[in-house]
mmCIF file of C-alpha atoms in Angstrom:
data_model
loop_
_atom_site.group_PDB
_atom_site.id
_atom_site.type_symbol
_atom_site.label_atom_id
_atom_site.label_comp_id
_atom_site.label_asym_id
_atom_site.label_seq_id
_atom_site.Cartn_x
_atom_site.Cartn_y
_atom_site.Cartn_z
ATOM 1 C CA MET A 1442 -92.510 -87.535 -27.140
ATOM 2 C CA LEU A 1443 -96.122 -88.505 -26.169
ATOM 3 C CA LEU A 1444 -93.672 -91.416 -24.215
ATOM 4 C CA GLN A 1445 -93.170 -88.364 -22.275
ATOM 5 C CA GLY A 1446 -95.688 -86.795 -22.060
ATOM 6 C CA ALA A 1447 -97.901 -89.204 -20.874
ATOM 7 C CA LEU A 1448 -95.380 -90.149 -18.508
ATOM 8 C CA LEU A 1449 -95.727 -86.703 -16.485
ATOM 9 C CA LEU A 1450 -99.325 -86.563 -16.651
ATOM 10 C CA LEU A 1451 -98.905 -89.701 -14.225
ATOM 11 C CA LEU A 1452 -96.193 -87.773 -11.962
ATOM 12 C CA ALA A 1453 -98.505 -84.712 -12.178
ATOM 13 C CA LEU A 1454 -101.986 -87.635 -10.365
ATOM 14 C CA PRO A 1455 -103.080 -87.701 -7.204
ATOM 15 C CA SER A 1456 -101.855 -90.777 -5.599
ATOM 16 C CA HIS A 1457 -104.392 -92.351 -3.153
ATOM 17 C CA GLY A 1458 -102.874 -91.364 0.073
ATOM 18 C CA GLU A 1459 -103.000 -87.299 -0.232
ATOM 19 C CA ASP A 1460 -106.753 -88.129 -1.916
ATOM 20 C CA ASN A 1461 -108.037 -86.004 0.653
ATOM 21 C CA MET A 1462 -104.655 -83.803 1.668
ATOM 22 C CA GLU A 1463 -105.157 -79.929 -0.580
ATOM 23 C CA ASP A 1464 -103.073 -78.646 -3.774
ATOM 24 C CA PRO A 1465 -99.846 -77.309 -2.709
ATOM 25 C CA PRO A 1466 -101.130 -73.659 -4.059
ATOM 26 C CA LEU A 1467 -98.153 -72.865 -7.107
ATOM 27 C CA PRO A 1468 -96.015 -70.453 -7.621
ATOM 28 C CA LYS A 1469 -97.609 -67.135 -8.708
ATOM 29 C CA GLY A 1470 -97.255 -67.456 -12.685
ATOM 30 C CA ALA A 1471 -96.990 -70.796 -12.891
ATOM 31 C CA CYS A 1472 -97.913 -72.676 -14.974
ATOM 32 C CA ALA A 1473 -99.342 -76.189 -14.625
ATOM 33 C CA GLY A 1474 -97.026 -79.535 -14.962
ATOM 34 C CA TRP A 1475 -94.116 -77.646 -14.196
ATOM 35 C CA MET A 1476 -90.602 -78.560 -13.104
ATOM 36 C CA ALA A 1477 -87.421 -77.468 -12.317
ATOM 37 C CA GLY A 1478 -84.941 -77.437 -14.768
ATOM 38 C CA ILE A 1479 -80.944 -77.766 -15.002
ATOM 39 C CA PRO A 1480 -78.280 -75.749 -13.712
ATOM 40 C CA GLY A 1481 -77.491 -73.475 -15.388
ATOM 41 C CA HIS A 1482 -73.643 -72.523 -16.054
ATOM 42 C CA PRO A 1483 -71.636 -69.111 -13.946
ATOM 43 C CA GLY A 1484 -72.339 -66.410 -15.641
ATOM 44 C CA HIS A 1485 -69.096 -64.157 -16.681
ATOM 45 C CA ASN A 1486 -67.628 -61.519 -14.418
ATOM 46 C CA GLY A 1487 -68.566 -57.828 -14.652
ATOM 47 C CA THR A 1488 -66.746 -55.299 -15.478
ATOM 48 C CA PRO A 1489 -64.359 -53.507 -12.726
ATOM 49 C CA GLY A 1490 -66.249 -50.551 -10.530
ATOM 50 C CA ARG A 1491 -64.887 -46.489 -11.061
ATOM 51 C CA ASP A 1492 -62.687 -45.145 -8.552
ATOM 52 C CA GLY A 1493 -64.168 -44.644 -5.432
ATOM 53 C CA ARG A 1494 -63.921 -40.680 -3.799
ATOM 54 C CA ASP A 1495 -60.766 -39.721 -1.709
ATOM 55 C CA GLY A 1496 -61.258 -39.609 1.652
ATOM 56 C CA THR A 1497 -61.398 -36.645 3.940
ATOM 57 C CA PRO A 1498 -58.134 -36.017 5.311
ATOM 58 C CA GLY A 1499 -57.118 -36.894 8.591
ATOM 59 C CA GLU A 1500 -55.877 -35.534 11.958
ATOM 60 C CA LYS A 1501 -52.078 -33.972 11.913
ATOM 61 C CA GLY A 1502 -50.283 -36.479 13.228
ATOM 62 C CA GLU A 1503 -47.791 -35.311 16.964
ATOM 63 C CA LYS A 1504 -44.371 -33.865 16.076
ATOM 64 C CA GLY A 1505 -41.884 -36.632 16.346
ATOM 65 C CA ASP A 1506 -39.028 -36.319 17.895
ATOM 66 C CA PRO A 1507 -35.574 -35.094 16.447
ATOM 67 C CA GLY A 1508 -33.497 -37.272 14.473
ATOM 68 C CA LEU A 1509 -29.803 -38.117 14.728
ATOM 69 C CA VAL A 1510 -26.868 -35.352 13.462
ATOM 70 C CA GLY A 1511 -25.248 -36.321 10.209
ATOM 71 C CA PRO A 1512 -22.218 -35.367 9.391
ATOM 72 C CA LYS A 1513 -21.087 -32.410 8.155
ATOM 73 C CA GLY A 1514 -21.055 -31.937 4.338
ATOM 74 C CA ASP A 1515 -18.076 -30.834 2.103
ATOM 75 C CA THR A 1516 -17.319 -27.205 1.995
ATOM 76 C CA GLY A 1517 -19.316 -25.509 -0.820
ATOM 77 C CA GLU A 1518 -18.049 -23.323 -2.978
ATOM 78 C CA THR A 1519 -17.626 -19.804 -2.924
ATOM 79 C CA GLY A 1520 -20.449 -17.249 -3.848
ATOM 80 C CA ILE A 1521 -20.255 -14.562 -6.054
ATOM 81 C CA THR A 1522 -19.710 -11.098 -4.156
ATOM 82 C CA GLY A 1523 -22.158 -8.699 -3.376
ATOM 83 C CA ILE A 1524 -23.089 -5.864 -5.147
ATOM 84 C CA GLU A 1525 -21.101 -2.476 -2.609
ATOM 85 C CA GLY A 1526 -22.898 -1.359 -0.174
ATOM 86 C CA PRO A 1527 -23.566 1.675 1.051
ATOM 87 C CA ARG A 1528 -21.060 4.568 2.505
ATOM 88 C CA GLY A 1529 -20.470 4.523 6.223
ATOM 89 C CA PHE A 1530 -21.368 8.139 8.240
ATOM 90 C CA PRO A 1531 -17.041 9.341 8.743
ATOM 91 C CA GLY A 1532 -14.945 8.158 11.368
ATOM 92 C CA THR A 1533 -13.539 10.370 14.729
ATOM 93 C CA PRO A 1534 -10.882 12.717 13.080
ATOM 94 C CA GLY A 1535 -8.194 11.454 14.517
ATOM 95 C CA ARG A 1536 -5.553 13.545 16.852
ATOM 96 C CA LYS A 1537 -3.609 17.244 16.080
ATOM 97 C CA GLY A 1538 -0.226 15.900 13.764
ATOM 98 C CA GLU A 1539 2.412 17.017 15.230
ATOM 99 C CA PRO A 1540 4.019 20.866 13.673
ATOM 100 C CA GLY A 1541 5.534 19.948 10.482
ATOM 101 C CA GLU A 1542 8.331 22.307 8.682
ATOM 102 C CA SER A 1543 7.095 25.450 8.058
ATOM 103 C CA ALA A 1544 6.794 26.908 4.273
ATOM 104 C CA TYR A 1545 9.107 29.164 3.870
ATOM 105 C CA VAL A 1546 12.394 28.142 2.044
ATOM 106 C CA TYR A 1547 15.413 29.715 3.551
ATOM 107 C CA ARG A 1548 18.964 30.174 2.119
ATOM 108 C CA SER A 1549 23.214 30.206 2.751
ATOM 109 C CA ALA A 1550 24.927 29.959 -0.271
ATOM 110 C CA PHE A 1551 28.369 31.868 -1.669
ATOM 111 C CA SER A 1552 30.733 31.025 -4.432
ATOM 112 C CA VAL A 1553 33.604 33.543 -4.565
ATOM 113 C CA GLY A 1554 37.066 33.461 -6.721
ATOM 114 C CA LEU A 1555 40.572 34.505 -6.166
ATOM 115 C CA GLU A 1556 41.123 37.743 -8.436
ATOM 116 C CA ARG A 1557 45.048 38.406 -7.126
ATOM 117 C CA GLN A 1558 47.947 36.384 -6.524
ATOM 118 C CA VAL A 1559 48.577 37.391 -3.646
ATOM 119 C CA THR A 1560 47.961 36.530 -0.239
ATOM 120 C CA VAL A 1561 48.315 36.738 2.818
ATOM 121 C CA PRO A 1562 50.089 33.557 5.539
ATOM 122 C CA ASN A 1563 48.334 34.039 8.886
ATOM 123 C CA VAL A 1564 44.798 35.416 8.000
ATOM 124 C CA PRO A 1565 42.053 34.981 6.216
ATOM 125 C CA ILE A 1566 42.515 34.835 2.518
ATOM 126 C CA ARG A 1567 40.109 37.409 0.694
ATOM 127 C CA PHE A 1568 38.368 36.258 -1.692
ATOM 128 C CA THR A 1569 36.564 39.994 -3.756
ATOM 129 C CA LYS A 1570 35.296 37.395 -7.004
ATOM 130 C CA ILE A 1571 32.322 37.666 -6.549
ATOM 131 C CA PHE A 1572 30.023 34.752 -8.462
ATOM 132 C CA TYR A 1573 26.729 34.039 -6.232
ATOM 133 C CA ASN A 1574 26.465 35.992 -2.896
ATOM 134 C CA GLN A 1575 22.693 36.517 -2.939
ATOM 135 C CA GLN A 1576 22.628 36.869 1.032
ATOM 136 C CA ASN A 1577 25.943 38.347 1.904
ATOM 137 C CA HIS A 1578 25.902 35.926 4.677
ATOM 138 C CA TYR A 1579 30.086 36.004 3.088
ATOM 139 C CA ASP A 1580 32.299 39.190 4.192
ATOM 140 C CA GLY A 1581 34.477 40.289 0.609
ATOM 141 C CA THR A 1582 35.976 42.651 3.118
ATOM 142 C CA THR A 1583 36.869 40.005 5.601
ATOM 143 C CA GLY A 1584 37.388 36.744 3.752
ATOM 144 C CA LYS A 1585 34.602 35.159 6.788
ATOM 145 C CA PHE A 1586 31.097 33.674 6.047
ATOM 146 C CA LEU A 1587 29.347 34.530 9.287
ATOM 147 C CA CYS A 1588 26.094 32.075 9.625
ATOM 148 C CA ASN A 1589 22.630 33.167 9.933
ATOM 149 C CA ILE A 1590 21.140 30.429 9.314
ATOM 150 C CA PRO A 1591 21.732 27.839 12.149
ATOM 151 C CA GLY A 1592 22.012 23.816 10.049
ATOM 152 C CA LEU A 1593 24.321 21.585 8.341
ATOM 153 C CA TYR A 1594 26.793 23.241 5.523
ATOM 154 C CA TYR A 1595 29.241 22.237 3.219
ATOM 155 C CA PHE A 1596 31.819 24.089 2.152
ATOM 156 C CA SER A 1597 33.745 22.738 -1.046
ATOM 157 C CA TYR A 1598 37.050 25.050 -1.950
ATOM 158 C CA HIS A 1599 40.011 24.830 -4.430
ATOM 159 C CA ILE A 1600 43.299 25.678 -4.965
ATOM 160 C CA THR A 1601 45.283 26.472 -8.073
ATOM 161 C CA VAL A 1602 49.665 25.446 -6.925
ATOM 162 C CA TYR A 1603 51.795 28.391 -8.956
ATOM 163 C CA LEU A 1604 55.635 28.636 -7.914
ATOM 164 C CA LYS A 1605 55.728 27.724 -4.120
ATOM 165 C CA ASP A 1606 54.116 24.865 -1.565
ATOM 166 C CA VAL A 1607 50.709 25.305 -0.602
ATOM 167 C CA LYS A 1608 49.071 24.274 3.166
ATOM 168 C CA VAL A 1609 45.926 25.823 3.350
ATOM 169 C CA SER A 1610 44.114 25.085 6.349
ATOM 170 C CA LEU A 1611 39.856 25.677 6.706
ATOM 171 C CA TYR A 1612 38.577 27.219 9.536
ATOM 172 C CA LYS A 1613 35.902 28.003 12.171
ATOM 173 C CA ASN A 1614 35.103 30.185 14.963
ATOM 174 C CA ASP A 1615 39.779 30.577 14.592
ATOM 175 C CA LYS A 1616 40.031 26.763 15.081
ATOM 176 C CA ALA A 1617 42.228 25.214 12.537
ATOM 177 C CA LEU A 1618 39.439 21.719 10.765
ATOM 178 C CA LEU A 1619 40.046 20.691 7.573
ATOM 179 C CA PHE A 1620 44.566 20.872 6.672
ATOM 180 C CA THR A 1621 45.402 20.767 2.457
ATOM 181 C CA HIS A 1622 49.081 20.679 1.724
ATOM 182 C CA ASP A 1623 50.438 20.790 -2.420
ATOM 183 C CA GLN A 1624 53.994 20.339 -3.212
ATOM 184 C CA PHE A 1625 54.551 22.956 -5.575
ATOM 185 C CA GLN A 1626 56.364 20.467 -9.084
ATOM 186 C CA ASP A 1627 58.325 22.985 -11.263
ATOM 187 C CA LYS A 1628 57.032 24.521 -14.538
ATOM 188 C CA ASN A 1629 54.056 22.857 -13.449
ATOM 189 C CA VAL A 1630 50.467 24.850 -12.488
ATOM 190 C CA ASP A 1631 48.481 22.145 -9.741
ATOM 191 C CA GLN A 1632 45.901 21.897 -8.247
ATOM 192 C CA ALA A 1633 45.110 21.208 -4.962
ATOM 193 C CA SER A 1634 41.471 20.969 -3.181
ATOM 194 C CA GLY A 1635 38.617 19.799 -0.152
ATOM 195 C CA SER A 1636 35.689 19.642 1.529
ATOM 196 C CA VAL A 1637 34.111 18.955 4.159
ATOM 197 C CA LEU A 1638 30.360 18.918 5.777
ATOM 198 C CA LEU A 1639 30.015 21.553 9.013
ATOM 199 C CA TYR A 1640 26.826 22.091 11.427
ATOM 200 C CA LEU A 1641 26.918 26.393 12.438
ATOM 201 C CA GLU A 1642 25.608 27.558 14.992
ATOM 202 C CA LYS A 1643 24.401 31.230 14.337
ATOM 203 C CA GLY A 1644 26.695 33.055 14.398
ATOM 204 C CA ASP A 1645 30.043 31.299 13.474
ATOM 205 C CA GLN A 1646 32.200 32.080 10.948
ATOM 206 C CA VAL A 1647 34.095 30.098 8.727
ATOM 207 C CA TRP A 1648 36.957 30.911 5.842
ATOM 208 C CA LEU A 1649 40.740 29.979 4.172
ATOM 209 C CA GLN A 1650 43.750 30.250 5.648
ATOM 210 C CA VAL A 1651 47.275 30.093 5.008
ATOM 211 C CA TYR A 1652 49.363 27.959 7.116
ATOM 212 C CA GLU A 1653 53.406 27.877 7.981
ATOM 213 C CA GLY A 1654 54.779 30.991 6.575
ATOM 214 C CA GLU A 1655 54.851 32.200 3.412
ATOM 215 C CA ASN A 1656 56.820 29.376 1.751
ATOM 216 C CA HIS A 1657 53.684 27.888 1.980
ATOM 217 C CA ASN A 1658 51.673 30.368 -0.304
ATOM 218 C CA GLY A 1659 51.871 29.023 -3.605
ATOM 219 C CA VAL A 1660 47.884 30.100 -3.622
ATOM 220 C CA TYR A 1661 47.621 31.382 -7.678
ATOM 221 C CA ALA A 1662 44.776 33.320 -9.905
ATOM 222 C CA ASP A 1663 45.590 34.421 -12.945
ATOM 223 C CA ASN A 1664 42.456 35.234 -15.075
ATOM 224 C CA VAL A 1665 43.176 31.472 -16.793
ATOM 225 C CA ASN A 1666 43.161 30.168 -13.596
ATOM 226 C CA ASP A 1667 41.104 30.860 -10.395
ATOM 227 C CA SER A 1668 40.966 29.634 -7.711
ATOM 228 C CA THR A 1669 37.622 29.270 -5.252
ATOM 229 C CA PHE A 1670 36.071 29.043 -2.172
ATOM 230 C CA THR A 1671 32.351 27.890 -2.224
ATOM 231 C CA GLY A 1672 29.349 27.585 0.715
ATOM 232 C CA PHE A 1673 26.178 26.059 1.478
ATOM 233 C CA LEU A 1674 23.178 25.185 3.470
ATOM 234 C CA LEU A 1675 22.163 21.957 3.860
ATOM 235 C CA TYR A 1676 18.560 21.989 5.770
ATOM 236 C CA HIS A 1677 17.673 24.536 8.265
ATOM 237 C CA ASN A 1678 17.367 23.830 12.097
ATOM 238 C CA ILE A 1679 15.235 26.616 12.900
ATOM 239 C CA VAL A 1680 13.553 25.652 16.400
ATOM 240 C CA GLU A 1681 10.233 27.646 16.523
#
């Protein structure tokens, strides 16, 4: 230690060439005989500082060019049916329809039978047993049906045959339209019948009649066997 102090003292003394030179001023607060120390080791890195504040948003940029149209997507699922909308206003009334048929029901019908087995050939057969003739369109005194309502009619007859052959025709206005022939079988009661649809105008007449003489007049009736004649209107044809 003493040696080191002596060396330091010698170094501090001025040389001869520098006797007249002024000593440089010492740093403020420095002690006499001060020497620079050995550089120290670098310090440790400090703790990272906090994030800075967000900057002010920049101005909005210009709108870019439209991109290319992409491919068509798949069809989506059907949506739920919406609620029923409000009721619309009434539409314009349609054209007036064609006149319908009258509500009035047109009736014309009769059903009659033979009371006596005696009939005369070549004249209308008079059926005087009345089953139905409410409209009185059948005349029992003449044996003829008189059409009062034009339209389509249905006529039928059922004849009991006994003792002789029978030939019966259905006439319309003096013209035979339907013919029925039945041959009598000995000791037996036979039946003959016929039916037809006819369109009649008002005033037309329809009746039954035996033709070809007395040998074909086997029309018969008694208390257990009937011969009948029936007709009725199917639909009318009234022009208003």
